Amino acid sequence: MEIDAAEFVISVGHPSQILADGLPEVAFVGRSNVGKSSLLNVLLNRKNLAKTSNTPGKTRSLNYYRVNSALYLVDFPGYGYARRTYGEQKRWAGIIDGYLNNQATLRGIVHLLDARHDPTAQDLEMIRWMQYAQKPFLAVLTKVDKLSGSQLKPRLDRTGAILREFEDLRFLPFSAKSGRGKKELWKWIQETI
Ligand code: GTP
Ligand code: MG
């Protein structure tokens, strides 16, 4: 995908602010620190458009990035961040639920999982939740650069076995460091929107 323009548009912290201008959207979800913002920067060929950090929980609302006046990539707040208050978590769940079930322009969901570890119970619960939306769904295994050549295949096999409970679930190895998976991910996004 040629990126002619990529810009941050809005940070949505309340359901009433969710955009409704008709452009297709693809959502990026996953636990805190899994690499959502880093992946978006790689997709958009930008170093720091989406703010990344070593401090989990940096992204706290739905952040919209518009690409070529043609689509939005939506960066979700990471889950699994223990230091959020109960009130914050509830507010978060409400926004996400409203978004998943009411946003007709949502064309697909990309769910990021850390390639180095087994998906957590919360990851699996999230995948189930996301799949209620019945949208095209892709699992992306991030940070594969942190695995050696000999570690990678057994890790991917194991993750594949765990994800087998989800029928037709595709997954894609990705690295924000090397750019591995970028082309395949853009292909999926273009086919999906
Ligand atoms: P929240 O906004 O807190 O939900 O986190 P996030 O999912 O947006 O993660 P972010 O992109 O901020 O990345 C978290 C940390 O992981 C940063 O220190 C990144 O540099 C690092 N990181 C992300 N992706 C990769 C990757 O593919 N390879 C390596 N080696 N590090 C990565
Ligand atoms: Mg982030």
mmCIF file of C-alpha atoms and ligand atoms in Angstrom:
data_model
loop_
_atom_site.group_PDB
_atom_site.id
_atom_site.type_symbol
_atom_site.label_atom_id
_atom_site.label_comp_id
_atom_site.label_asym_id
_atom_site.label_seq_id
_atom_site.Cartn_x
_atom_site.Cartn_y
_atom_site.Cartn_z
ATOM 1 C CA MET A 1 0.000 0.000 0.000
ATOM 2 C CA GLU A 2 1.327 3.440 -0.948
ATOM 3 C CA ILE A 3 0.882 5.834 1.954
ATOM 4 C CA ASP A 4 0.339 9.320 0.565
ATOM 5 C CA ALA A 5 -0.988 10.728 3.805
ATOM 6 C CA ALA A 6 -1.289 9.414 7.324
ATOM 7 C CA GLU A 7 -2.554 11.542 10.151
ATOM 8 C CA PHE A 8 -3.850 11.317 13.652
ATOM 9 C CA VAL A 9 -7.465 12.474 13.710
ATOM 10 C CA ILE A 10 -9.077 12.052 17.102
ATOM 11 C CA SER A 11 -8.856 10.287 20.404
ATOM 12 C CA VAL A 12 -12.250 8.964 21.402
ATOM 13 C CA GLY A 13 -13.059 8.529 25.057
ATOM 14 C CA HIS A 14 -16.833 8.516 24.841
ATOM 15 C CA PRO A 15 -19.245 6.576 22.582
ATOM 16 C CA SER A 16 -20.849 9.800 21.300
ATOM 17 C CA GLN A 17 -17.510 10.872 19.785
ATOM 18 C CA ILE A 18 -17.097 7.781 17.623
ATOM 19 C CA LEU A 19 -16.605 8.914 14.028
ATOM 20 C CA ALA A 20 -19.373 8.465 11.522
ATOM 21 C CA ASP A 21 -18.085 9.841 8.237
ATOM 22 C CA GLY A 22 -18.476 6.595 6.322
ATOM 23 C CA LEU A 23 -14.825 5.670 5.781
ATOM 24 C CA PRO A 24 -14.019 2.001 6.443
ATOM 25 C CA GLU A 25 -12.194 1.189 9.670
ATOM 26 C CA VAL A 26 -9.903 -1.558 10.851
ATOM 27 C CA ALA A 27 -9.414 -1.964 14.613
ATOM 28 C CA PHE A 28 -6.191 -3.030 16.329
ATOM 29 C CA VAL A 29 -6.655 -4.672 19.698
ATOM 30 C CA GLY A 30 -4.468 -6.499 22.172
ATOM 31 C CA ARG A 31 -3.091 -6.384 25.652
ATOM 32 C CA SER A 32 -1.063 -3.483 26.940
ATOM 33 C CA ASN A 33 2.498 -3.418 25.657
ATOM 34 C CA VAL A 34 1.913 -6.067 22.979
ATOM 35 C CA GLY A 35 3.008 -3.593 20.288
ATOM 36 C CA LYS A 36 -0.177 -2.056 18.801
ATOM 37 C CA SER A 37 1.177 1.474 18.465
ATOM 38 C CA SER A 38 4.521 0.204 17.137
ATOM 39 C CA LEU A 39 2.741 -1.889 14.518
ATOM 40 C CA LEU A 40 0.664 1.094 13.390
ATOM 41 C CA ASN A 41 3.798 3.202 12.970
ATOM 42 C CA VAL A 42 5.309 0.481 10.785
ATOM 43 C CA LEU A 43 2.139 0.252 8.684
ATOM 44 C CA LEU A 44 2.069 4.022 8.260
ATOM 45 C CA ASN A 45 5.821 4.411 7.633
ATOM 46 C CA ARG A 46 6.087 6.809 10.531
ATOM 47 C CA LYS A 47 8.410 6.746 13.517
ATOM 48 C CA ASN A 48 6.214 8.092 16.232
ATOM 49 C CA LEU A 49 2.770 8.940 14.910
ATOM 50 C CA ALA A 50 1.197 6.471 17.332
ATOM 51 C CA LYS A 51 2.781 7.008 20.710
ATOM 52 C CA THR A 52 4.689 3.982 21.964
ATOM 53 C CA SER A 53 6.098 3.471 25.410
ATOM 54 C CA ASN A 54 7.601 1.073 27.870
ATOM 55 C CA THR A 55 4.900 2.072 30.325
ATOM 56 C CA PRO A 56 1.867 -0.163 29.774
ATOM 57 C CA GLY A 57 -1.470 1.527 29.423
ATOM 58 C CA LYS A 58 -0.238 4.526 27.442
ATOM 59 C CA THR A 59 -3.130 4.390 24.957
ATOM 60 C CA ARG A 60 -6.307 5.101 26.910
ATOM 61 C CA SER A 61 -8.913 5.801 24.285
ATOM 62 C CA LEU A 62 -9.685 4.822 20.686
ATOM 63 C CA ASN A 63 -7.134 6.646 18.563
ATOM 64 C CA TYR A 64 -8.085 7.187 14.932
ATOM 65 C CA TYR A 65 -5.477 7.422 12.167
ATOM 66 C CA ARG A 66 -6.654 8.319 8.682
ATOM 67 C CA VAL A 67 -4.782 6.900 5.710
ATOM 68 C CA ASN A 68 -4.987 8.496 2.230
ATOM 69 C CA SER A 69 -8.469 9.866 3.013
ATOM 70 C CA ALA A 70 -9.524 6.266 2.346
ATOM 71 C CA LEU A 71 -9.644 4.424 5.651
ATOM 72 C CA TYR A 72 -9.073 4.597 9.376
ATOM 73 C CA LEU A 73 -6.796 2.442 11.460
ATOM 74 C CA VAL A 74 -8.076 2.494 15.026
ATOM 75 C CA ASP A 75 -5.653 1.942 17.900
ATOM 76 C CA PHE A 76 -7.450 0.400 20.877
ATOM 77 C CA PRO A 77 -6.511 0.870 24.516
ATOM 78 C CA GLY A 78 -4.638 -2.187 25.711
ATOM 79 C CA TYR A 79 -6.336 -4.531 28.141
ATOM 80 C CA GLY A 80 -4.733 -6.411 31.001
ATOM 81 C CA TYR A 81 -3.387 -3.287 32.576
ATOM 82 C CA ALA A 82 -3.858 -3.973 36.262
ATOM 83 C CA ARG A 83 -3.532 -0.436 37.535
ATOM 84 C CA ARG A 84 -6.679 0.824 35.899
ATOM 85 C CA THR A 85 -9.495 1.563 38.290
ATOM 86 C CA TYR A 86 -12.721 -0.418 38.190
ATOM 87 C CA GLY A 87 -14.543 2.668 36.925
ATOM 88 C CA GLU A 88 -12.051 3.072 34.087
ATOM 89 C CA GLN A 89 -12.380 -0.568 33.102
ATOM 90 C CA LYS A 90 -16.140 -0.325 33.030
ATOM 91 C CA ARG A 91 -16.074 2.829 30.961
ATOM 92 C CA TRP A 92 -13.620 1.163 28.585
ATOM 93 C CA ALA A 93 -15.752 -1.969 28.170
ATOM 94 C CA GLY A 94 -18.787 0.198 27.409
ATOM 95 C CA ILE A 95 -17.026 2.115 24.644
ATOM 96 C CA ILE A 96 -15.568 -0.992 23.046
ATOM 97 C CA ASP A 97 -18.841 -2.881 23.179
ATOM 98 C CA GLY A 98 -20.726 0.002 21.602
ATOM 99 C CA TYR A 99 -18.084 0.341 18.940
ATOM 100 C CA LEU A 100 -17.924 -3.350 18.036
ATOM 101 C CA ASN A 101 -21.654 -3.778 17.792
ATOM 102 C CA ASN A 102 -22.788 -0.492 16.292
ATOM 103 C CA GLN A 103 -20.023 0.643 13.999
ATOM 104 C CA ALA A 104 -21.159 -0.422 10.533
ATOM 105 C CA THR A 105 -17.969 0.969 8.997
ATOM 106 C CA LEU A 106 -15.858 -1.441 11.060
ATOM 107 C CA ARG A 107 -14.561 -3.837 8.415
ATOM 108 C CA GLY A 108 -12.127 -5.965 10.347
ATOM 109 C CA ILE A 109 -10.349 -6.607 13.624
ATOM 110 C CA VAL A 110 -6.641 -7.267 13.975
ATOM 111 C CA HIS A 111 -5.849 -8.897 17.308
ATOM 112 C CA LEU A 112 -2.242 -8.681 18.474
ATOM 113 C CA LEU A 113 -0.688 -11.428 20.578
ATOM 114 C CA ASP A 114 2.875 -11.636 21.872
ATOM 115 C CA ALA A 115 4.591 -14.300 19.756
ATOM 116 C CA ARG A 116 6.885 -15.269 22.625
ATOM 117 C CA HIS A 117 4.193 -16.455 25.014
ATOM 118 C CA ASP A 118 1.084 -18.584 25.066
ATOM 119 C CA PRO A 119 -2.046 -16.463 24.603
ATOM 120 C CA THR A 120 -3.284 -15.613 28.101
ATOM 121 C CA ALA A 121 -6.725 -16.539 29.421
ATOM 122 C CA GLN A 122 -7.612 -12.889 28.945
ATOM 123 C CA ASP A 123 -6.384 -12.952 25.330
ATOM 124 C CA LEU A 124 -8.649 -15.913 24.618
ATOM 125 C CA GLU A 125 -11.591 -14.275 26.367
ATOM 126 C CA MET A 126 -10.979 -11.146 24.281
ATOM 127 C CA ILE A 127 -10.866 -13.110 21.040
ATOM 128 C CA ARG A 128 -14.230 -14.648 21.938
ATOM 129 C CA TRP A 129 -15.637 -11.206 22.703
ATOM 130 C CA MET A 130 -14.275 -9.709 19.487
ATOM 131 C CA GLN A 131 -15.660 -12.589 17.464
ATOM 132 C CA TYR A 132 -19.191 -11.774 18.601
ATOM 133 C CA ALA A 133 -18.919 -8.822 16.246
ATOM 134 C CA GLN A 134 -18.701 -11.347 13.377
ATOM 135 C CA LYS A 135 -16.215 -9.263 11.431
ATOM 136 C CA PRO A 136 -13.192 -10.520 9.501
ATOM 137 C CA PHE A 137 -10.569 -11.313 12.103
ATOM 138 C CA LEU A 138 -6.801 -11.744 11.959
ATOM 139 C CA ALA A 139 -4.410 -12.647 14.776
ATOM 140 C CA VAL A 140 -0.979 -11.033 14.517
ATOM 141 C CA LEU A 141 1.901 -12.465 16.547
ATOM 142 C CA THR A 142 4.148 -9.555 17.464
ATOM 143 C CA LYS A 143 7.821 -9.214 18.393
ATOM 144 C CA VAL A 144 8.950 -12.295 16.442
ATOM 145 C CA ASP A 145 12.378 -10.647 16.138
ATOM 146 C CA LYS A 146 12.868 -11.523 19.805
ATOM 147 C CA LEU A 147 12.719 -15.237 18.980
ATOM 148 C CA SER A 148 15.682 -17.064 17.486
ATOM 149 C CA GLY A 149 15.299 -18.999 14.261
ATOM 150 C CA SER A 150 15.082 -22.296 16.126
ATOM 151 C CA GLN A 151 12.588 -20.972 18.702
ATOM 152 C CA LEU A 152 10.169 -19.533 16.178
ATOM 153 C CA LYS A 153 8.617 -22.615 14.584
ATOM 154 C CA PRO A 154 7.808 -24.511 17.811
ATOM 155 C CA ARG A 155 6.353 -21.292 19.259
ATOM 156 C CA LEU A 156 4.134 -20.705 16.223
ATOM 157 C CA ASP A 157 3.039 -24.359 16.255
ATOM 158 C CA ARG A 158 2.079 -24.130 19.898
ATOM 159 C CA THR A 159 0.148 -20.903 19.454
ATOM 160 C CA GLY A 160 -1.587 -22.432 16.451
ATOM 161 C CA ALA A 161 -2.633 -25.400 18.579
ATOM 162 C CA ILE A 162 -4.040 -23.128 21.303
ATOM 163 C CA LEU A 163 -5.936 -21.026 18.789
ATOM 164 C CA ARG A 164 -7.425 -24.085 17.116
ATOM 165 C CA GLU A 165 -10.616 -23.650 19.158
ATOM 166 C CA PHE A 166 -11.392 -20.692 16.885
ATOM 167 C CA GLU A 167 -12.443 -21.971 13.500
ATOM 168 C CA ASP A 168 -10.755 -20.431 10.480
ATOM 169 C CA LEU A 169 -8.562 -18.185 12.612
ATOM 170 C CA ARG A 170 -5.581 -17.017 10.584
ATOM 171 C CA PHE A 171 -2.438 -15.762 12.243
ATOM 172 C CA LEU A 172 0.484 -13.780 10.943
ATOM 173 C CA PRO A 173 4.005 -13.425 12.412
ATOM 174 C CA PHE A 174 5.030 -9.768 12.674
ATOM 175 C CA SER A 175 7.931 -7.610 13.808
ATOM 176 C CA ALA A 176 7.877 -3.858 14.175
ATOM 177 C CA LYS A 177 11.655 -4.004 14.311
ATOM 178 C CA SER A 178 12.311 -5.850 11.044
ATOM 179 C CA GLY A 179 9.060 -5.058 9.251
ATOM 180 C CA ARG A 180 8.291 -8.739 8.846
ATOM 181 C CA GLY A 181 4.613 -9.288 8.083
ATOM 182 C CA LYS A 182 3.958 -5.705 7.020
ATOM 183 C CA LYS A 183 3.200 -6.522 3.392
ATOM 184 C CA GLU A 184 0.916 -9.424 4.294
ATOM 185 C CA LEU A 185 -0.920 -7.278 6.832
ATOM 186 C CA TRP A 186 -1.549 -4.481 4.331
ATOM 187 C CA LYS A 187 -2.794 -7.088 1.858
ATOM 188 C CA TRP A 188 -5.254 -8.406 4.441
ATOM 189 C CA ILE A 189 -6.407 -4.867 5.284
ATOM 190 C CA GLN A 190 -6.974 -3.979 1.639
ATOM 191 C CA GLU A 191 -8.908 -7.162 0.979
ATOM 192 C CA THR A 192 -10.936 -6.620 4.121
ATOM 193 C CA ILE A 193 -12.046 -3.051 3.553
HETATM 194 P P1 GTP B 1 -0.368 0.191 25.051
HETATM 195 O O1 GTP B 1 -0.564 1.475 24.307
HETATM 196 O O2 GTP B 1 0.098 0.362 26.447
HETATM 197 O O3 GTP B 1 -1.565 -0.684 25.000
HETATM 198 O O4 GTP B 1 0.863 -0.606 24.345
HETATM 199 P P2 GTP B 1 1.045 -0.981 22.818
HETATM 200 O O5 GTP B 1 0.389 -2.291 22.545
HETATM 201 O O6 GTP B 1 0.661 0.154 21.940
HETATM 202 O O7 GTP B 1 2.629 -1.254 22.732
HETATM 203 P P3 GTP B 1 3.779 -0.324 22.115
HETATM 204 O O8 GTP B 1 3.680 -0.288 20.632
HETATM 205 O O9 GTP B 1 3.823 0.967 22.834
HETATM 206 O O10 GTP B 1 5.084 -1.220 22.431
HETATM 207 C C1 GTP B 1 5.441 -1.576 23.753
HETATM 208 C C2 GTP B 1 6.942 -1.871 23.803
HETATM 209 O O11 GTP B 1 7.267 -3.010 22.985
HETATM 210 C C3 GTP B 1 7.812 -0.729 23.275
HETATM 211 O O12 GTP B 1 8.960 -0.656 24.077
HETATM 212 C C4 GTP B 1 8.138 -1.160 21.855
HETATM 213 O O13 GTP B 1 9.370 -0.638 21.394
HETATM 214 C C5 GTP B 1 8.240 -2.675 21.997
HETATM 215 N N1 GTP B 1 7.893 -3.379 20.735
HETATM 216 C C6 GTP B 1 6.723 -3.307 20.067
HETATM 217 N N2 GTP B 1 6.730 -4.081 18.966
HETATM 218 C C7 GTP B 1 7.941 -4.673 18.919
HETATM 219 C C8 GTP B 1 8.569 -5.596 18.006
HETATM 220 O O14 GTP B 1 7.985 -6.069 17.001
HETATM 221 N N3 GTP B 1 9.836 -5.996 18.311
HETATM 222 C C9 GTP B 1 10.510 -5.547 19.413
HETATM 223 N N4 GTP B 1 11.736 -6.018 19.626
HETATM 224 N N5 GTP B 1 9.948 -4.678 20.294
HETATM 225 C C10 GTP B 1 8.687 -4.234 20.045
HETATM 226 MG MG MG B 2 -0.322 1.965 22.363
#
